[in-house]
Each structure stands twice: as structure tokens, then as C-alpha cells.
Tab-separated table of C-alpha atoms and ligand atoms in Angstrom:
chain	number	residue	atom	x	y	z
A	1	MET	CA	-4.042	-94.551	32.462
A	2	ASP	CA	-5.917	-93.919	35.691
A	3	LEU	CA	-5.773	-91.510	38.623
A	4	ALA	CA	-3.012	-93.476	40.360
A	5	ASP	CA	-0.830	-93.489	37.226
A	6	LEU	CA	-1.115	-89.749	36.735
A	7	THR	CA	-0.505	-89.026	40.405
A	8	ARG	CA	2.611	-91.212	40.338
A	9	ASP	CA	3.844	-89.496	37.155
A	10	LEU	CA	3.386	-86.102	38.759
A	11	ASP	CA	5.262	-87.231	41.884
A	12	THR	CA	8.089	-88.572	39.718
A	13	LEU	CA	8.241	-85.347	37.710
A	14	ARG	CA	8.351	-83.335	40.948
A	15	ASP	CA	11.099	-85.437	42.527
A	16	GLU	CA	13.231	-85.560	39.380
A	17	THR	CA	12.844	-81.862	38.713
A	18	LEU	CA	13.666	-80.905	42.308
A	19	ALA	CA	16.823	-83.017	42.087
A	20	ALA	CA	17.732	-81.446	38.740
A	21	VAL	CA	17.103	-77.947	40.134
A	22	ALA	CA	19.430	-78.653	43.019
A	23	ALA	CA	22.078	-79.982	40.646
A	24	ALA	CA	21.825	-77.193	38.006
A	25	PRO	CA	25.360	-75.752	37.627
A	26	ASP	CA	24.345	-72.347	36.326
A	27	ALA	CA	21.471	-70.065	35.379
A	28	ALA	CA	21.475	-71.235	31.757
A	29	ALA	CA	20.969	-74.859	32.812
A	30	LEU	CA	18.166	-73.747	35.087
A	31	ASP	CA	16.433	-71.899	32.244
A	32	ALA	CA	16.652	-74.986	30.032
A	33	LEU	CA	15.229	-77.124	32.831
A	34	GLU	CA	12.308	-74.759	33.371
A	35	LEU	CA	11.445	-74.850	29.673
A	36	ASP	CA	11.690	-78.636	29.584
A	37	VAL	CA	9.381	-79.143	32.585
A	38	LEU	CA	7.013	-76.190	32.762
A	39	GLY	CA	7.138	-74.913	29.191
A	40	LYS	CA	4.191	-75.044	26.789
A	41	LYS	CA	5.425	-78.325	25.332
A	42	GLY	CA	7.003	-79.412	28.622
A	43	ARG	CA	6.717	-82.591	30.611
A	44	LEU	CA	4.008	-81.257	32.973
A	45	THR	CA	1.735	-80.364	30.057
A	46	GLY	CA	2.482	-83.810	28.644
A	47	ILE	CA	1.269	-85.529	31.785
A	48	LEU	CA	-1.864	-83.397	32.013
A	49	ARG	CA	-2.887	-84.487	28.543
A	50	GLY	CA	-3.756	-87.781	30.191
A	51	ILE	CA	-6.558	-86.066	32.186
A	52	GLY	CA	-8.999	-86.483	29.306
A	53	ALA	CA	-8.925	-90.263	29.765
A	54	LEU	CA	-9.949	-90.088	33.456
A	55	ALA	CA	-13.370	-90.389	34.957
A	56	PRO	CA	-14.905	-86.864	35.215
A	57	GLU	CA	-14.886	-86.910	39.053
A	58	ASP	CA	-11.110	-87.677	39.089
A	59	ARG	CA	-10.113	-84.831	36.780
A	60	PRO	CA	-10.229	-81.965	39.359
A	61	LYS	CA	-8.145	-84.066	41.771
A	62	VAL	CA	-5.336	-84.432	39.260
A	63	GLY	CA	-5.646	-80.742	38.379
A	64	ALA	CA	-5.239	-79.824	42.048
A	65	ILE	CA	-2.186	-82.077	42.486
A	66	ALA	CA	-0.675	-80.706	39.256
A	67	ASN	CA	-1.090	-77.137	40.533
A	68	VAL	CA	0.626	-77.970	43.812
A	69	VAL	CA	3.511	-79.577	41.846
A	70	ARG	CA	3.736	-76.568	39.464
A	71	VAL	CA	3.852	-74.059	42.322
A	72	LYS	CA	6.427	-76.135	44.175
A	73	LEU	CA	8.637	-76.406	41.092
A	74	GLU	CA	8.262	-72.723	40.227
A	75	THR	CA	9.278	-71.819	43.759
A	76	ALA	CA	12.280	-74.164	43.680
A	77	LEU	CA	13.382	-72.855	40.273
A	78	ALA	CA	13.074	-69.246	41.417
A	79	GLU	CA	15.013	-69.843	44.641
A	80	ARG	CA	17.768	-71.763	42.903
A	81	GLY	CA	17.857	-69.045	40.222
A	82	THR	CA	18.394	-66.371	42.819
A	83	THR	CA	21.240	-68.346	44.332
A	84	LEU	CA	22.902	-69.071	41.013
A	85	ARG	CA	22.530	-65.570	39.579
A	86	GLY	CA	23.685	-64.075	42.844
A	87	GLY	CA	26.690	-66.378	42.794
A	88	GLU	CA	27.460	-65.465	39.212
A	89	LEU	CA	27.322	-61.784	39.995
A	90	THR	CA	29.603	-62.255	42.965
A	91	ALA	CA	32.004	-64.265	40.823
A	92	ARG	CA	31.948	-61.624	38.047
A	93	LEU	CA	32.494	-58.823	40.493
A	94	ALA	CA	35.479	-60.665	41.908
A	95	ALA	CA	36.926	-61.465	38.467
A	96	GLU	CA	36.442	-58.006	37.013
A	97	ALA	CA	37.326	-56.077	40.108
A	98	VAL	CA	39.603	-53.088	39.593
A	99	ASP	CA	42.458	-53.033	42.051
A	100	VAL	CA	42.713	-49.335	42.712
A	101	THR	CA	45.907	-49.889	44.668
A	102	LEU	CA	47.812	-51.074	41.549
A	103	PRO	CA	50.359	-48.559	40.228
A	104	GLY	CA	49.364	-46.874	36.955
A	105	ARG	CA	50.826	-47.884	33.599
A	106	PRO	CA	53.834	-45.647	33.034
A	107	LEU	CA	53.740	-43.282	30.045
A	108	ARG	CA	56.711	-43.697	27.702
A	109	ARG	CA	58.929	-40.701	28.218
A	110	GLY	CA	60.192	-39.062	25.059
A	111	SER	CA	63.697	-37.691	24.666
A	112	LEU	CA	65.643	-35.481	22.296
A	113	HIS	CA	67.112	-37.010	19.164
A	114	PRO	CA	70.898	-37.289	19.623
A	115	SER	CA	71.500	-34.883	16.701
A	116	ILE	CA	69.285	-32.262	18.334
A	117	GLU	CA	70.754	-32.980	21.746
A	118	ALA	CA	74.275	-32.521	20.339
A	119	MET	CA	73.298	-29.134	18.899
A	120	SER	CA	71.941	-28.028	22.299
A	121	GLU	CA	75.129	-29.163	24.029
A	122	ILE	CA	77.268	-27.296	21.508
A	123	ALA	CA	75.092	-24.185	21.816
A	124	ALA	CA	75.219	-24.343	25.628
A	125	ILE	CA	79.026	-24.188	25.521
A	126	PHE	CA	79.236	-21.301	23.049
A	127	GLU	CA	76.507	-19.398	24.881
A	128	GLN	CA	78.934	-19.216	27.796
A	129	PHE	CA	81.229	-17.247	25.489
A	130	GLY	CA	78.458	-14.815	24.591
A	131	PHE	CA	77.324	-16.451	21.343
A	132	VAL	CA	73.682	-15.959	20.376
A	133	THR	CA	71.778	-18.653	18.481
A	134	TYR	CA	70.109	-17.670	15.190
A	135	GLU	CA	67.766	-19.434	12.793
A	136	SER	CA	67.775	-19.099	9.037
A	137	PRO	CA	65.700	-20.509	6.116
A	138	GLU	CA	66.477	-23.948	4.680
A	139	ILE	CA	65.540	-22.780	1.186
A	140	GLU	CA	68.110	-20.277	-0.019
A	141	ASP	CA	69.082	-18.593	-3.252
A	142	ASP	CA	72.128	-19.519	-5.239
A	143	VAL	CA	73.750	-16.144	-4.587
A	144	THR	CA	73.643	-16.320	-0.779
A	145	ASN	CA	74.492	-20.013	-0.585
A	146	PHE	CA	77.470	-19.776	-2.984
A	147	GLN	CA	78.511	-16.434	-4.514
A	148	MET	CA	78.472	-14.456	-1.278
A	149	LEU	CA	80.625	-17.156	0.280
A	150	ASN	CA	83.232	-16.688	-2.422
A	151	ILE	CA	82.128	-19.727	-4.402
A	152	PRO	CA	81.491	-18.387	-7.949
A	153	PRO	CA	79.440	-20.480	-10.450
A	154	ASP	CA	82.487	-21.902	-12.273
A	155	HIS	CA	84.575	-22.455	-9.144
A	156	PRO	CA	85.852	-26.047	-8.836
A	157	ALA	CA	85.102	-25.956	-5.091
A	158	ARG	CA	81.387	-26.046	-5.972
A	159	ASP	CA	81.823	-29.758	-6.429
A	160	LEU	CA	82.293	-29.951	-2.648
A	161	TRP	CA	78.637	-29.033	-2.238
A	162	ASP	CA	76.571	-31.273	-4.500
A	163	THR	CA	73.336	-29.425	-4.443
A	164	LEU	CA	69.622	-30.229	-4.310
A	165	TYR	CA	67.659	-27.618	-6.267
A	166	VAL	CA	64.095	-26.456	-5.676
A	167	ASP	CA	61.560	-26.117	-8.501
A	168	VAL	CA	61.996	-22.334	-8.487
A	169	GLU	CA	64.677	-20.652	-10.610
A	170	GLY	CA	67.785	-19.826	-8.560
A	171	ARG	CA	66.460	-21.499	-5.401
A	172	LEU	CA	68.064	-24.437	-3.623
A	173	LEU	CA	68.175	-26.338	-0.338
A	174	ARG	CA	71.033	-24.799	1.616
A	175	THR	CA	74.131	-26.991	1.498
A	176	HIS	CA	75.483	-25.471	4.726
A	177	THR	CA	74.279	-22.992	7.350
A	178	SER	CA	76.775	-20.363	6.081
A	179	PRO	CA	74.143	-18.344	4.133
A	180	GLY	CA	72.523	-17.805	7.541
A	181	GLN	CA	75.768	-16.153	8.671
A	182	ILE	CA	75.570	-13.817	5.673
A	183	HIS	CA	72.075	-12.806	6.812
A	184	VAL	CA	73.408	-12.206	10.336
A	185	MET	CA	76.255	-10.008	9.051
A	186	ARG	CA	73.814	-8.019	6.936
A	187	THR	CA	71.386	-7.392	9.812
A	188	GLU	CA	73.689	-7.012	12.840
A	189	THR	CA	76.520	-4.617	13.566
A	190	PRO	CA	79.728	-5.921	15.172
A	191	PRO	CA	80.610	-7.166	17.668
A	192	ILE	CA	78.859	-10.262	16.313
A	193	ARG	CA	78.935	-13.631	18.051
A	194	ALA	CA	76.477	-15.789	16.185
A	195	LEU	CA	75.737	-19.512	16.350
A	196	LEU	CA	73.740	-21.126	13.573
A	197	PRO	CA	72.549	-24.671	14.101
A	198	GLY	CA	70.325	-26.190	11.441
A	199	ARG	CA	69.430	-28.743	8.823
A	200	CYS	CA	71.375	-28.820	5.546
A	201	TYR	CA	70.982	-30.817	2.341
A	202	ARG	CA	73.332	-32.285	-0.231
A	203	TYR	CA	72.943	-34.505	-3.256
A	204	GLU	CA	74.995	-37.406	-1.909
A	205	SER	CA	75.086	-41.147	-2.182
A	206	ILE	CA	74.543	-42.249	1.393
A	207	ASP	CA	77.235	-44.219	3.210
A	208	ALA	CA	78.608	-44.566	6.746
A	209	SER	CA	79.843	-40.968	6.771
A	210	HIS	CA	77.576	-39.178	4.235
A	211	ALA	CA	73.872	-38.335	4.299
A	212	SER	CA	71.752	-36.177	2.005
A	213	GLU	CA	70.173	-34.513	5.021
A	214	PHE	CA	72.256	-33.577	8.032
A	215	PHE	CA	72.806	-30.938	10.663
A	216	GLN	CA	75.485	-28.349	10.914
A	217	VAL	CA	76.411	-25.920	13.653
A	218	GLU	CA	78.290	-22.869	12.471
A	219	GLY	CA	79.755	-20.062	14.501
A	220	LEU	CA	80.765	-16.589	13.459
A	221	MET	CA	82.548	-13.875	15.363
A	222	VAL	CA	83.218	-10.460	13.860
A	223	ASP	CA	84.775	-7.509	15.651
A	224	GLU	CA	87.607	-5.016	15.375
A	225	GLY	CA	90.910	-6.762	15.905
A	226	THR	CA	89.618	-10.333	15.978
A	227	THR	CA	92.523	-12.709	15.348
A	228	MET	CA	93.319	-16.336	14.709
A	229	ALA	CA	94.521	-16.546	18.342
A	230	ASP	CA	90.965	-15.722	19.491
A	231	LEU	CA	89.684	-18.517	17.292
A	232	LYS	CA	92.255	-20.963	18.614
A	233	GLY	CA	91.568	-20.105	22.251
A	234	LEU	CA	87.805	-20.340	21.812
A	235	LEU	CA	87.923	-23.686	20.018
A	236	ASP	CA	90.362	-25.092	22.580
A	237	GLN	CA	87.946	-24.156	25.363
A	238	PHE	CA	85.058	-25.678	23.387
A	239	ALA	CA	86.911	-28.970	22.924
A	240	LYS	CA	87.828	-29.135	26.611
A	241	ALA	CA	84.200	-28.459	27.632
A	242	MET	CA	82.867	-31.054	25.194
A	243	PHE	CA	85.451	-33.855	25.478
A	244	GLY	CA	87.262	-33.274	28.772
A	245	SER	CA	89.426	-30.552	30.309
A	246	ASP	CA	92.593	-32.644	29.893
A	247	LYS	CA	92.274	-32.918	26.106
A	248	ARG	CA	94.925	-31.281	23.936
A	249	THR	CA	93.964	-29.672	20.609
A	250	ARG	CA	95.749	-28.541	17.464
A	251	PHE	CA	95.268	-26.605	14.224
A	252	ARG	CA	96.203	-28.072	10.875
A	253	PRO	CA	96.138	-26.218	7.554
A	254	GLY	CA	92.842	-26.608	5.676
A	255	TYR	CA	90.965	-25.151	2.771
A	256	TYR	CA	87.605	-23.423	2.447
A	257	PRO	CA	86.835	-20.755	-0.138
A	258	PHE	CA	85.110	-18.553	2.496
A	259	THR	CA	87.992	-18.470	4.972
A	260	GLU	CA	91.629	-17.458	4.618
A	261	PRO	CA	93.607	-18.892	6.238
A	262	SER	CA	91.564	-22.069	6.812
A	263	VAL	CA	92.213	-24.796	9.356
A	264	ALA	CA	91.123	-28.220	10.453
A	265	PHE	CA	90.730	-28.398	14.220
A	266	ASP	CA	91.763	-31.634	15.950
A	267	VAL	CA	91.356	-32.989	19.464
A	268	GLU	CA	93.611	-35.744	20.768
A	269	CYS	CA	92.094	-39.151	20.148
A	270	LEU	CA	89.484	-39.994	22.773
A	271	VAL	CA	90.215	-43.700	22.415
A	272	CYS	CA	94.029	-43.837	22.600
A	273	GLY	CA	94.773	-40.410	24.113
A	274	GLY	CA	97.262	-39.493	21.406
A	275	GLY	CA	99.227	-42.742	21.148
A	276	GLY	CA	97.700	-43.798	17.830
A	277	CYS	CA	95.031	-46.449	17.325
A	278	PRO	CA	92.609	-47.659	14.616
A	279	ALA	CA	89.925	-45.192	15.804
A	280	CYS	CA	92.074	-42.163	14.863
A	281	GLY	CA	93.824	-43.721	11.893
A	282	ARG	CA	96.949	-44.132	14.083
A	283	THR	CA	97.595	-40.375	14.083
A	284	GLY	CA	96.562	-39.827	17.719
A	285	TRP	CA	94.249	-36.982	16.607
A	286	MET	CA	90.620	-36.652	15.577
A	287	THR	CA	89.322	-33.792	13.414
A	288	ILE	CA	86.200	-32.305	14.997
A	289	LEU	CA	85.569	-29.211	12.863
A	290	GLY	CA	86.754	-26.817	10.200
A	291	ALA	CA	87.395	-23.104	10.687
A	292	GLY	CA	89.268	-20.037	9.536
A	293	MET	CA	89.421	-16.267	9.286
A	294	VAL	CA	86.474	-14.956	7.294
A	295	HIS	CA	87.624	-14.082	3.770
A	296	PRO	CA	87.613	-10.267	3.227
A	297	VAL	CA	85.367	-10.716	0.182
A	298	VAL	CA	82.816	-12.560	2.344
A	299	LEU	CA	82.890	-9.767	4.961
A	300	GLN	CA	82.178	-7.352	2.127
A	301	TYR	CA	79.241	-9.411	0.899
A	302	GLY	CA	78.035	-9.311	4.504
A	303	GLY	CA	78.028	-5.521	4.313
A	304	LEU	CA	81.054	-5.131	6.590
A	305	ASP	CA	84.265	-3.191	5.923
A	306	PRO	CA	87.206	-5.653	5.994
A	307	GLU	CA	89.595	-2.773	6.704
A	308	ARG	CA	87.806	-2.193	9.981
A	309	TYR	CA	86.479	-5.629	10.930
A	310	GLN	CA	87.994	-9.071	11.099
A	311	GLY	CA	86.176	-12.268	11.838
A	312	PHE	CA	86.508	-15.974	12.231
A	313	ALA	CA	84.042	-18.722	11.493
A	314	PHE	CA	83.838	-22.411	12.202
A	315	GLY	CA	81.519	-25.222	11.230
A	316	MET	CA	80.906	-28.693	12.591
A	317	GLY	CA	78.564	-31.652	12.267
A	318	PRO	CA	76.770	-32.385	15.561
A	319	GLU	CA	76.463	-36.065	14.612
A	320	ARG	CA	80.218	-36.251	14.161
A	321	ILE	CA	80.718	-34.765	17.635
A	322	LYS	CA	78.415	-37.437	19.118
A	323	MET	CA	80.079	-40.182	17.078
A	324	LEU	CA	83.518	-39.237	18.363
A	325	LYS	CA	82.248	-38.903	21.920
A	326	HIS	CA	80.477	-42.286	21.981
A	327	GLY	CA	82.590	-44.310	19.529
A	328	ILE	CA	79.781	-44.559	16.951
A	329	THR	CA	81.094	-45.521	13.512
A	330	ASP	CA	78.025	-45.242	11.260
A	331	LEU	CA	76.299	-41.907	10.586
A	332	ARG	CA	73.222	-43.733	9.266
A	333	LEU	CA	72.240	-44.665	12.820
A	334	PHE	CA	71.249	-41.017	13.258
A	335	LEU	CA	68.803	-41.271	10.346
A	336	ASP	CA	67.164	-44.666	10.920
A	337	ASP	CA	64.955	-43.663	13.868
A	338	ASP	CA	65.634	-47.036	15.484
A	339	LEU	CA	64.605	-46.779	19.135
A	340	ARG	CA	67.229	-49.337	20.168
A	341	PHE	CA	69.823	-46.750	19.162
A	342	LEU	CA	67.968	-43.604	20.185
A	343	GLU	CA	66.981	-44.806	23.657
A	344	GLN	CA	70.641	-45.112	24.625
A	345	PHE	CA	70.877	-41.318	24.711
A	346	ARG	CA	68.161	-40.780	27.308
B	1	2NL	C1	82.942	-27.782	8.229
B	1	2NL	C2	83.567	-26.469	8.062
B	1	2NL	C3	83.191	-24.148	8.116
B	1	2NL	C4	82.718	-21.822	7.927
B	1	2NL	C5	82.300	-23.108	8.041
B	1	2NL	C6	81.923	-19.564	7.369
B	1	2NL	C7	80.810	-18.786	7.221
B	1	2NL	C8	80.962	-17.506	6.767
B	1	2NL	C9	82.176	-17.033	6.467
B	1	2NL	C10	83.253	-17.844	6.621
B	1	2NL	CL1	79.612	-16.514	6.556
B	1	2NL	N1	83.120	-19.090	7.062
B	1	2NL	N2	81.783	-20.833	7.814
B	1	2NL	C11	84.090	-21.560	7.907
B	1	2NL	C12	84.989	-22.612	7.983
B	1	2NL	C13	84.555	-23.898	8.111
B	1	2NL	O1	82.693	-25.430	8.230
B	1	2NL	O2	83.557	-28.760	8.005
B	1	2NL	N3	81.712	-27.858	8.666
B	1	2NL	C14	81.012	-29.077	8.875
């Protein structure tokens, strides 16, 4: 190993490193290259170890050449580094750029549940006839839910309202909104035009037409001289507003303990228009609600004199109204909270 050897090695290291610097694809490669050549255990240090074997007068010469090579390589590495890092930044800026001209992500718009929507639609119609909407508690007492509606404890009609009881003696989940009408009669003086939409509960096995939790909309009108003809005219107007002004309606005899006489109220079948089809059981008619003249005993329980006042009441299931309107055959769809169903009512 003499001066010429070391000088040649340094030249080789310089040329190879400069070529590698030029070829480095990214900053990481450049860092590795710098460590390999100029690092403490790098190739330059390796070459300089050979200095000890040289004649003393040659040593400074190699040191001077080595310094020139080191500075040259450091400069090349730094320049290439600037280029690469600058390029990387530019590339990152381009890749991560926010396009402020893009439209925003739309928020999902909520909508009313079809049961709730049906209750609003029903209320909107009766409000045009001067009915006022009331609210009433879902937990009731046995007396208001049954006795005051002419359903005594041993009455067979109690079986119509399989009841869910609360852990407090005499308290239950209302099986209909009718107890709310009792409250209205006891707090208001006639003329009364009350609408009571709300949640009701029954101990039921659930099938396509029964649920243990459901909505009801009840109406009550009490005044002097209120007759069945008023009831019939009002319900006919309701059906025409809800299902179409060309729809015919009819009363059929019915039974409820709290009304006398009681009726079932039908609208001509929306599917066949009265001709008879599977949707209406081939009768041409669909029952949309039950109604009747308020039983005198119930008026009395409501604190009203049946000699002076007469009243009618009606009750309907908002889900049933929607089902008839849209040809839905399974009540459970209203309970499943499946967006594929619910979103169709937007
Ligand atoms: C139905 C039938 C009905 C009533 C509800 C009522 C309330 C009072 C007095 C008299 Cl305080 N009647 N409500 C009357 C007849 C029918 O509902 O099938 N509903 C879903």
C-alpha cells in the first residue's frame, strides 16, 4: 500500500459515490449511502486507515486529498438531498391536497317514522274540524282504563284488552287512549272536540296484525244535541281527505262497551274500488276504524250530565291507516326499524 494506491482508492470512492448519489431514488437511500461512505465505520475511514503504512512525508498529501473528497461528497449528498426532499414534499403536497372545490359529504336527512307521520296526518285533518290534540299518561290506573269506560272487573269484554300491569298496585300500561278522553271530559266543559294520539300496550302474541306496543288515535266530541249523523258526516269527510274525495264510506253495526250504539266504519276498497278482491276479503270494503255514541254511563264518569250532553267517539290505529293506504300487509314492519322500509316514507 503506497501513496498511489491510496490516491486511486480515494478517486474510486469519489467516483462511485458520486454516481450512487446521482442514482439515489429517495432520501432514505441517500441517508444509507452517506452512512456507508462517510460514517464512522464507513469506506472513507477504511481507506484512511492505510495512512499509517505510508512514509511520513506522504501522509499529509493523502490527508489533503481525502479532505477534498470528503467535502466534495458532502456537498453532493447535501445537494441531492435537497432535490430529493424537495421532490418528496412536492409529491406529498400533490397527493394530500384538499380539493376545496369538491362538494361536501351530504348529511343523512332524518324523517318521521310512518306511525308518527300517520298520526300527524290524521291530526291535521281533524284539526280542520276544530279538534284539539291532547296528551295523556301511558301509565294509568285500573279504574280510568276500564271501570270508567264501562268495563267492570268481571266483564267478559275485558278479555279484549289483555293487559300489561306495572309493579304498583292498581296501575297498568294503558290498553287504549280512552282513559285520556276521560281526563279531557273531567277537565274541559263542552263543547269538546278532543283528539288523543298516543302509544298503547297490550299483552299480545305478536303476528302480522298484532303488536304489544302500538299507537292509537282517538277522537271525542261532546256537545248538546250531538248525534250519530254528526259522527257519520265527520268520518265520511275524514275518509275522503285521507283516501280520496271519490271514496264512498259506510257504517256497520259494531260493539264496544263504552259506546252505544257502536259501529265499524268502512271505506270502499282502495285496491278494487268496491268490486271485491283479495285485499278486502272480496267484500269491496275495508274497515278503517271503530266508533259510536258515548255510553251515558261513560259521560257520567267523565263528570258530564247525559241528559244535557251527547257525544261520539272513535278510535283508529295509525299503522292500519298507512297499511291500507300503501298496501302493506304486515304490521311488524312498523316495529322492526328497518331503514329499507322506513326510507320509503320520506
Ligand atoms: C278501535 C275503536 C274506539 C272509542 C274508541 C271512546 C272513548 C270514550 C268514550 C267512548 Cl272516553 N268511546 N273511544 C269508541 C269507539 C271505538 O276505538 O278500534 N280503535 C282502534
